[in-house]
Amino acid sequence: MELSFNQNFPEKILNGTKIHTIREDKHNRWKAGRSIQMSILVRTSKQRKFADKECTGVQSIKISYIDDRGAVKVEVDGKQLGIWHRYLPAYSINPEAIELLARNDGFSSVEDFLKWFVRDFEGKIVHWTEWRY
């Protein structure tokens, strides 16, 4: 199955710093063993496939904005990974785990991760390594 990536991600995938992707999966298509054709600029004349991987597994993920003070709860496989308080960092719970999730997904910081996921989100972490949360 083809996955389209932002142009900032191919190098990070190829050098091993982006080890998964977070995607909606309303039709439950992602499963271990499924092939992944990684491309950029999909559906344009400049489309380019940069890697072939195999899905090694998936985990459910839920990102919830829980208050107006910048608190974001992240759950993986139905368990709380942590709570990130954007404006009250001392109230964060397990911020290191959320930082690791953001970096493993190719972002340089949780702030950049949350600029991408700007609202509540439910989907899957699609893995192509053995790493799990």
Short mmCIF file of N, CA and C in Angstrom, two decimals:
data_model
loop_
_atom_site.label_atom_id
_atom_site.label_comp_id
_atom_site.label_asym_id
_atom_site.label_seq_id
_atom_site.Cartn_x
_atom_site.Cartn_y
_atom_site.Cartn_z
N MET A 1 0.85 -1.16 0.00
CA MET A 1 0.00 0.00 0.00
C MET A 1 0.90 1.24 0.00
N GLU A 2 0.52 2.22 -0.79
CA GLU A 2 1.33 3.43 -0.89
C GLU A 2 0.99 4.41 0.22
N LEU A 3 2.03 4.98 0.82
CA LEU A 3 1.87 6.05 1.79
C LEU A 3 2.59 7.28 1.28
N SER A 4 1.92 8.40 1.37
CA SER A 4 2.49 9.68 0.97
C SER A 4 3.08 10.35 2.20
N PHE A 5 4.28 10.90 2.05
CA PHE A 5 4.95 11.57 3.16
C PHE A 5 5.30 13.00 2.78
N ASN A 6 5.32 13.85 3.78
CA ASN A 6 5.81 15.21 3.65
C ASN A 6 7.26 15.16 3.19
N GLN A 7 7.69 16.13 2.43
CA GLN A 7 9.06 16.13 1.90
C GLN A 7 10.14 16.21 2.97
N ASN A 8 9.77 16.55 4.22
CA ASN A 8 10.75 16.59 5.30
C ASN A 8 11.07 15.21 5.85
N PHE A 9 10.27 14.19 5.51
CA PHE A 9 10.40 12.90 6.18
C PHE A 9 11.26 11.84 5.49
N PRO A 10 11.45 11.83 4.17
CA PRO A 10 12.23 10.73 3.58
C PRO A 10 13.61 10.52 4.20
N GLU A 11 14.36 11.60 4.39
CA GLU A 11 15.69 11.45 4.96
C GLU A 11 15.63 10.84 6.36
N LYS A 12 14.65 11.26 7.15
CA LYS A 12 14.50 10.74 8.51
C LYS A 12 14.09 9.27 8.51
N ILE A 13 13.30 8.86 7.53
CA ILE A 13 12.94 7.44 7.41
C ILE A 13 14.16 6.64 6.99
N LEU A 14 14.88 7.13 6.00
CA LEU A 14 16.04 6.41 5.49
C LEU A 14 17.17 6.32 6.50
N ASN A 15 17.33 7.35 7.36
CA ASN A 15 18.42 7.29 8.35
C ASN A 15 17.96 6.67 9.68
N GLY A 16 16.68 6.27 9.76
CA GLY A 16 16.20 5.55 10.94
C GLY A 16 15.73 6.40 12.10
N THR A 17 15.61 7.72 11.92
CA THR A 17 15.12 8.54 13.03
C THR A 17 13.59 8.65 13.04
N LYS A 18 12.93 8.42 11.91
CA LYS A 18 11.47 8.31 11.87
C LYS A 18 11.18 6.83 11.71
N ILE A 19 10.62 6.23 12.78
CA ILE A 19 10.47 4.77 12.77
C ILE A 19 9.03 4.30 12.67
N HIS A 20 8.09 5.23 12.53
CA HIS A 20 6.69 4.89 12.31
C HIS A 20 5.96 6.10 11.76
N THR A 21 4.72 5.90 11.39
CA THR A 21 3.87 7.00 10.95
C THR A 21 2.52 6.87 11.64
N ILE A 22 1.89 7.98 11.85
CA ILE A 22 0.57 8.00 12.49
C ILE A 22 -0.45 8.38 11.42
N ARG A 23 -1.45 7.52 11.26
CA ARG A 23 -2.43 7.70 10.19
C ARG A 23 -3.83 7.37 10.66
N GLU A 24 -4.81 8.00 10.02
CA GLU A 24 -6.19 7.56 10.19
C GLU A 24 -6.29 6.17 9.55
N ASP A 25 -7.17 5.35 10.06
CA ASP A 25 -7.36 4.02 9.48
C ASP A 25 -8.80 3.59 9.70
N LYS A 26 -9.72 4.37 9.13
CA LYS A 26 -11.16 4.14 9.33
C LYS A 26 -11.60 2.77 8.84
N HIS A 27 -10.91 2.21 7.86
CA HIS A 27 -11.31 0.93 7.28
C HIS A 27 -10.44 -0.23 7.75
N ASN A 28 -9.61 0.02 8.78
CA ASN A 28 -8.78 -1.02 9.40
C ASN A 28 -7.93 -1.77 8.37
N ARG A 29 -7.25 -1.00 7.52
CA ARG A 29 -6.45 -1.59 6.44
C ARG A 29 -5.05 -1.99 6.88
N TRP A 30 -4.53 -1.31 7.92
CA TRP A 30 -3.14 -1.57 8.30
C TRP A 30 -3.04 -2.76 9.22
N LYS A 31 -2.19 -3.72 8.82
CA LYS A 31 -1.95 -4.94 9.59
C LYS A 31 -0.51 -5.37 9.36
N ALA A 32 0.04 -6.12 10.29
CA ALA A 32 1.39 -6.65 10.13
C ALA A 32 1.47 -7.46 8.84
N GLY A 33 2.57 -7.31 8.13
CA GLY A 33 2.81 -8.04 6.90
C GLY A 33 2.45 -7.26 5.64
N ARG A 34 1.70 -6.20 5.78
CA ARG A 34 1.31 -5.40 4.62
C ARG A 34 2.51 -4.60 4.12
N SER A 35 2.71 -4.59 2.81
CA SER A 35 3.84 -3.84 2.25
C SER A 35 3.51 -2.35 2.25
N ILE A 36 4.57 -1.55 2.38
CA ILE A 36 4.45 -0.09 2.39
C ILE A 36 5.37 0.47 1.31
N GLN A 37 4.79 1.16 0.34
CA GLN A 37 5.57 1.88 -0.65
C GLN A 37 5.54 3.34 -0.22
N MET A 38 6.71 3.86 0.15
CA MET A 38 6.81 5.21 0.68
C MET A 38 7.15 6.19 -0.43
N SER A 39 6.33 7.23 -0.57
CA SER A 39 6.49 8.18 -1.67
C SER A 39 6.30 9.61 -1.18
N ILE A 40 6.79 10.53 -1.98
CA ILE A 40 6.52 11.96 -1.77
C ILE A 40 5.86 12.50 -3.04
N LEU A 41 5.20 13.63 -2.90
CA LEU A 41 4.56 14.33 -4.02
C LEU A 41 3.60 13.42 -4.79
N VAL A 42 2.86 12.60 -4.04
CA VAL A 42 1.92 11.66 -4.65
C VAL A 42 0.86 12.42 -5.45
N ARG A 43 0.47 11.85 -6.55
CA ARG A 43 -0.52 12.40 -7.48
C ARG A 43 -0.05 13.70 -8.14
N THR A 44 1.26 13.82 -8.30
CA THR A 44 1.81 14.93 -9.07
C THR A 44 2.79 14.35 -10.09
N SER A 45 3.23 15.17 -11.01
CA SER A 45 4.20 14.71 -12.01
C SER A 45 5.58 14.47 -11.40
N LYS A 46 5.79 14.96 -10.17
CA LYS A 46 7.08 14.79 -9.50
C LYS A 46 7.06 13.68 -8.45
N GLN A 47 6.02 12.84 -8.46
CA GLN A 47 5.92 11.75 -7.49
C GLN A 47 7.17 10.89 -7.55
N ARG A 48 7.65 10.52 -6.35
CA ARG A 48 8.86 9.70 -6.26
C ARG A 48 8.74 8.73 -5.10
N LYS A 49 8.92 7.45 -5.39
CA LYS A 49 8.99 6.45 -4.33
C LYS A 49 10.41 6.44 -3.80
N PHE A 50 10.56 6.51 -2.48
CA PHE A 50 11.91 6.55 -1.90
C PHE A 50 12.24 5.34 -1.05
N ALA A 51 11.25 4.50 -0.71
CA ALA A 51 11.56 3.31 0.09
C ALA A 51 10.41 2.31 0.04
N ASP A 52 10.76 1.06 0.23
CA ASP A 52 9.80 -0.02 0.42
C ASP A 52 10.04 -0.59 1.82
N LYS A 53 8.99 -0.71 2.59
CA LYS A 53 9.07 -1.28 3.95
C LYS A 53 7.94 -2.29 4.11
N GLU A 54 7.94 -2.94 5.25
CA GLU A 54 6.84 -3.84 5.58
C GLU A 54 6.28 -3.44 6.93
N CYS A 55 4.97 -3.41 7.04
CA CYS A 55 4.32 -3.10 8.31
C CYS A 55 4.60 -4.26 9.28
N THR A 56 5.22 -3.94 10.41
CA THR A 56 5.53 -4.96 11.41
C THR A 56 4.47 -5.02 12.50
N GLY A 57 3.55 -4.07 12.48
CA GLY A 57 2.47 -4.05 13.46
C GLY A 57 1.87 -2.66 13.57
N VAL A 58 0.74 -2.59 14.24
CA VAL A 58 0.05 -1.31 14.45
C VAL A 58 -0.36 -1.19 15.91
N GLN A 59 -0.48 0.04 16.34
CA GLN A 59 -1.02 0.36 17.66
C GLN A 59 -2.04 1.46 17.48
N SER A 60 -3.11 1.42 18.24
CA SER A 60 -4.08 2.51 18.18
C SER A 60 -3.52 3.71 18.93
N ILE A 61 -3.89 4.89 18.47
CA ILE A 61 -3.46 6.12 19.14
C ILE A 61 -4.63 7.09 19.19
N LYS A 62 -4.73 7.78 20.30
CA LYS A 62 -5.75 8.81 20.48
C LYS A 62 -5.07 10.03 21.08
N ILE A 63 -5.26 11.17 20.42
CA ILE A 63 -4.72 12.44 20.88
C ILE A 63 -5.92 13.32 21.22
N SER A 64 -6.00 13.77 22.47
CA SER A 64 -7.17 14.53 22.93
C SER A 64 -6.74 15.84 23.56
N TYR A 65 -7.29 16.93 23.06
CA TYR A 65 -7.10 18.23 23.69
C TYR A 65 -8.11 18.31 24.82
N ILE A 66 -7.61 18.33 26.07
CA ILE A 66 -8.51 18.14 27.21
C ILE A 66 -8.88 19.41 27.95
N ASP A 67 -8.23 20.52 27.65
CA ASP A 67 -8.66 21.79 28.25
C ASP A 67 -8.15 22.95 27.42
N ASP A 68 -8.55 24.16 27.80
CA ASP A 68 -8.17 25.34 27.03
C ASP A 68 -6.82 25.91 27.46
N ARG A 69 -6.12 25.21 28.34
CA ARG A 69 -4.79 25.66 28.77
C ARG A 69 -3.68 24.89 28.08
N GLY A 70 -4.00 24.22 26.99
CA GLY A 70 -2.97 23.54 26.21
C GLY A 70 -2.64 22.14 26.67
N ALA A 71 -3.53 21.51 27.42
CA ALA A 71 -3.27 20.14 27.88
C ALA A 71 -3.72 19.16 26.81
N VAL A 72 -2.82 18.22 26.49
CA VAL A 72 -3.09 17.22 25.46
C VAL A 72 -2.78 15.85 26.05
N LYS A 73 -3.78 14.97 25.99
CA LYS A 73 -3.59 13.59 26.48
C LYS A 73 -3.33 12.69 25.28
N VAL A 74 -2.34 11.81 25.43
CA VAL A 74 -2.02 10.84 24.38
C VAL A 74 -2.20 9.45 24.95
N GLU A 75 -3.01 8.65 24.24
CA GLU A 75 -3.24 7.27 24.63
C GLU A 75 -2.79 6.36 23.50
N VAL A 76 -2.14 5.26 23.87
CA VAL A 76 -1.72 4.25 22.90
C VAL A 76 -2.29 2.92 23.37
N ASP A 77 -2.96 2.24 22.47
CA ASP A 77 -3.62 0.96 22.78
C ASP A 77 -4.51 1.07 24.01
N GLY A 78 -5.21 2.21 24.13
CA GLY A 78 -6.16 2.40 25.21
C GLY A 78 -5.56 2.75 26.56
N LYS A 79 -4.24 2.90 26.63
CA LYS A 79 -3.57 3.26 27.89
C LYS A 79 -2.95 4.64 27.76
N GLN A 80 -3.04 5.40 28.83
CA GLN A 80 -2.48 6.75 28.80
C GLN A 80 -0.97 6.70 28.68
N LEU A 81 -0.44 7.30 27.62
CA LEU A 81 1.00 7.43 27.45
C LEU A 81 1.50 8.63 28.26
N GLY A 82 0.71 9.69 28.27
CA GLY A 82 1.09 10.88 29.03
C GLY A 82 0.16 12.04 28.73
N ILE A 83 0.37 13.12 29.47
CA ILE A 83 -0.35 14.37 29.25
C ILE A 83 0.69 15.47 29.11
N TRP A 84 0.58 16.22 28.04
CA TRP A 84 1.49 17.32 27.75
C TRP A 84 0.77 18.63 28.02
N HIS A 85 1.33 19.44 28.92
CA HIS A 85 0.77 20.77 29.18
C HIS A 85 1.65 21.80 28.47
N ARG A 86 1.13 22.35 27.42
CA ARG A 86 1.88 23.29 26.60
C ARG A 86 2.26 24.54 27.40
N TYR A 87 1.33 25.07 28.21
CA TYR A 87 1.58 26.32 28.91
C TYR A 87 1.91 26.13 30.39
N LEU A 88 1.65 24.96 30.92
CA LEU A 88 1.96 24.65 32.31
C LEU A 88 2.79 23.36 32.37
N PRO A 89 4.04 23.41 31.89
CA PRO A 89 4.83 22.18 31.77
C PRO A 89 5.00 21.40 33.08
N ALA A 90 4.97 22.08 34.22
CA ALA A 90 5.12 21.39 35.49
C ALA A 90 3.97 20.41 35.75
N TYR A 91 2.84 20.61 35.08
CA TYR A 91 1.68 19.74 35.26
C TYR A 91 1.64 18.58 34.26
N SER A 92 2.66 18.49 33.41
CA SER A 92 2.71 17.39 32.45
C SER A 92 2.91 16.07 33.18
N ILE A 93 2.37 15.00 32.60
CA ILE A 93 2.52 13.65 33.14
C ILE A 93 3.23 12.83 32.09
N ASN A 94 4.38 12.29 32.44
CA ASN A 94 5.19 11.46 31.55
C ASN A 94 5.51 12.18 30.23
N PRO A 95 6.00 13.43 30.31
CA PRO A 95 6.30 14.17 29.08
C PRO A 95 7.39 13.53 28.24
N GLU A 96 8.29 12.78 28.89
CA GLU A 96 9.37 12.12 28.15
C GLU A 96 8.82 11.13 27.14
N ALA A 97 7.74 10.43 27.50
CA ALA A 97 7.15 9.45 26.57
C ALA A 97 6.54 10.14 25.37
N ILE A 98 5.92 11.30 25.59
CA ILE A 98 5.32 12.04 24.47
C ILE A 98 6.43 12.63 23.60
N GLU A 99 7.51 13.09 24.21
CA GLU A 99 8.66 13.58 23.44
C GLU A 99 9.23 12.47 22.57
N LEU A 100 9.36 11.27 23.12
CA LEU A 100 9.88 10.14 22.36
C LEU A 100 8.95 9.79 21.20
N LEU A 101 7.65 9.77 21.44
CA LEU A 101 6.68 9.52 20.38
C LEU A 101 6.85 10.54 19.25
N ALA A 102 6.93 11.82 19.61
CA ALA A 102 7.07 12.88 18.60
C ALA A 102 8.35 12.70 17.79
N ARG A 103 9.46 12.43 18.46
CA ARG A 103 10.74 12.26 17.76
C ARG A 103 10.73 11.01 16.88
N ASN A 104 10.17 9.91 17.40
CA ASN A 104 10.08 8.68 16.61
C ASN A 104 9.18 8.84 15.39
N ASP A 105 8.28 9.83 15.45
CA ASP A 105 7.40 10.09 14.30
C ASP A 105 8.01 11.14 13.37
N GLY A 106 9.24 11.55 13.63
CA GLY A 106 9.97 12.42 12.72
C GLY A 106 9.94 13.90 13.04
N PHE A 107 9.36 14.26 14.17
CA PHE A 107 9.28 15.68 14.54
C PHE A 107 10.44 16.03 15.46
N SER A 108 10.88 17.28 15.42
CA SER A 108 12.01 17.70 16.24
C SER A 108 11.59 18.04 17.66
N SER A 109 10.28 18.22 17.89
CA SER A 109 9.81 18.56 19.23
C SER A 109 8.33 18.21 19.36
N VAL A 110 7.85 18.18 20.59
CA VAL A 110 6.42 17.97 20.82
C VAL A 110 5.63 19.14 20.24
N GLU A 111 6.18 20.33 20.34
CA GLU A 111 5.50 21.50 19.79
C GLU A 111 5.25 21.33 18.29
N ASP A 112 6.26 20.85 17.55
CA ASP A 112 6.08 20.61 16.11
C ASP A 112 5.06 19.50 15.87
N PHE A 113 5.12 18.46 16.67
CA PHE A 113 4.16 17.35 16.60
C PHE A 113 2.73 17.88 16.76
N LEU A 114 2.53 18.77 17.75
CA LEU A 114 1.19 19.29 18.02
C LEU A 114 0.76 20.34 16.99
N LYS A 115 1.69 20.91 16.26
CA LYS A 115 1.31 21.77 15.13
C LYS A 115 0.74 20.93 13.99
N TRP A 116 1.16 19.67 13.91
CA TRP A 116 0.66 18.75 12.89
C TRP A 116 -0.69 18.18 13.32
N PHE A 117 -0.77 17.76 14.59
CA PHE A 117 -2.01 17.21 15.15
C PHE A 117 -2.68 18.32 15.97
N VAL A 118 -3.37 19.21 15.28
CA VAL A 118 -3.89 20.43 15.91
C VAL A 118 -5.26 20.24 16.57
N ARG A 119 -5.84 19.06 16.43
CA ARG A 119 -7.15 18.80 17.05
C ARG A 119 -7.19 17.33 17.46
N ASP A 120 -8.26 16.97 18.13
CA ASP A 120 -8.42 15.58 18.55
C ASP A 120 -8.23 14.66 17.35
N PHE A 121 -7.59 13.51 17.61
CA PHE A 121 -7.25 12.58 16.53
C PHE A 121 -7.33 11.16 17.05
N GLU A 122 -7.87 10.26 16.24
CA GLU A 122 -7.82 8.83 16.52
C GLU A 122 -7.34 8.13 15.27
N GLY A 123 -6.41 7.21 15.45
CA GLY A 123 -5.87 6.49 14.30
C GLY A 123 -4.97 5.38 14.73
N LYS A 124 -3.98 5.12 13.88
CA LYS A 124 -3.03 4.02 14.12
C LYS A 124 -1.61 4.52 14.01
N ILE A 125 -0.75 3.92 14.80
CA ILE A 125 0.69 4.05 14.61
C ILE A 125 1.07 2.87 13.73
N VAL A 126 1.55 3.15 12.54
CA VAL A 126 1.96 2.10 11.61
C VAL A 126 3.48 1.94 11.77
N HIS A 127 3.88 0.76 12.23
CA HIS A 127 5.29 0.49 12.51
C HIS A 127 5.95 -0.27 11.36
N TRP A 128 7.23 0.03 11.12
CA TRP A 128 8.05 -0.77 10.21
C TRP A 128 9.33 -1.23 10.90
N THR A 129 9.38 -1.05 12.23
CA THR A 129 10.45 -1.61 13.06
C THR A 129 9.76 -2.42 14.17
N GLU A 130 10.56 -2.94 15.08
CA GLU A 130 10.01 -3.72 16.19
C GLU A 130 9.64 -2.85 17.41
N TRP A 131 9.90 -1.55 17.34
CA TRP A 131 9.60 -0.65 18.46
C TRP A 131 8.10 -0.60 18.74
N ARG A 132 7.74 -0.61 20.05
CA ARG A 132 6.35 -0.45 20.45
C ARG A 132 6.32 0.41 21.72
N TYR A 133 5.16 1.03 21.96
CA TYR A 133 4.96 1.85 23.15
C TYR A 133 4.22 1.07 24.20
#
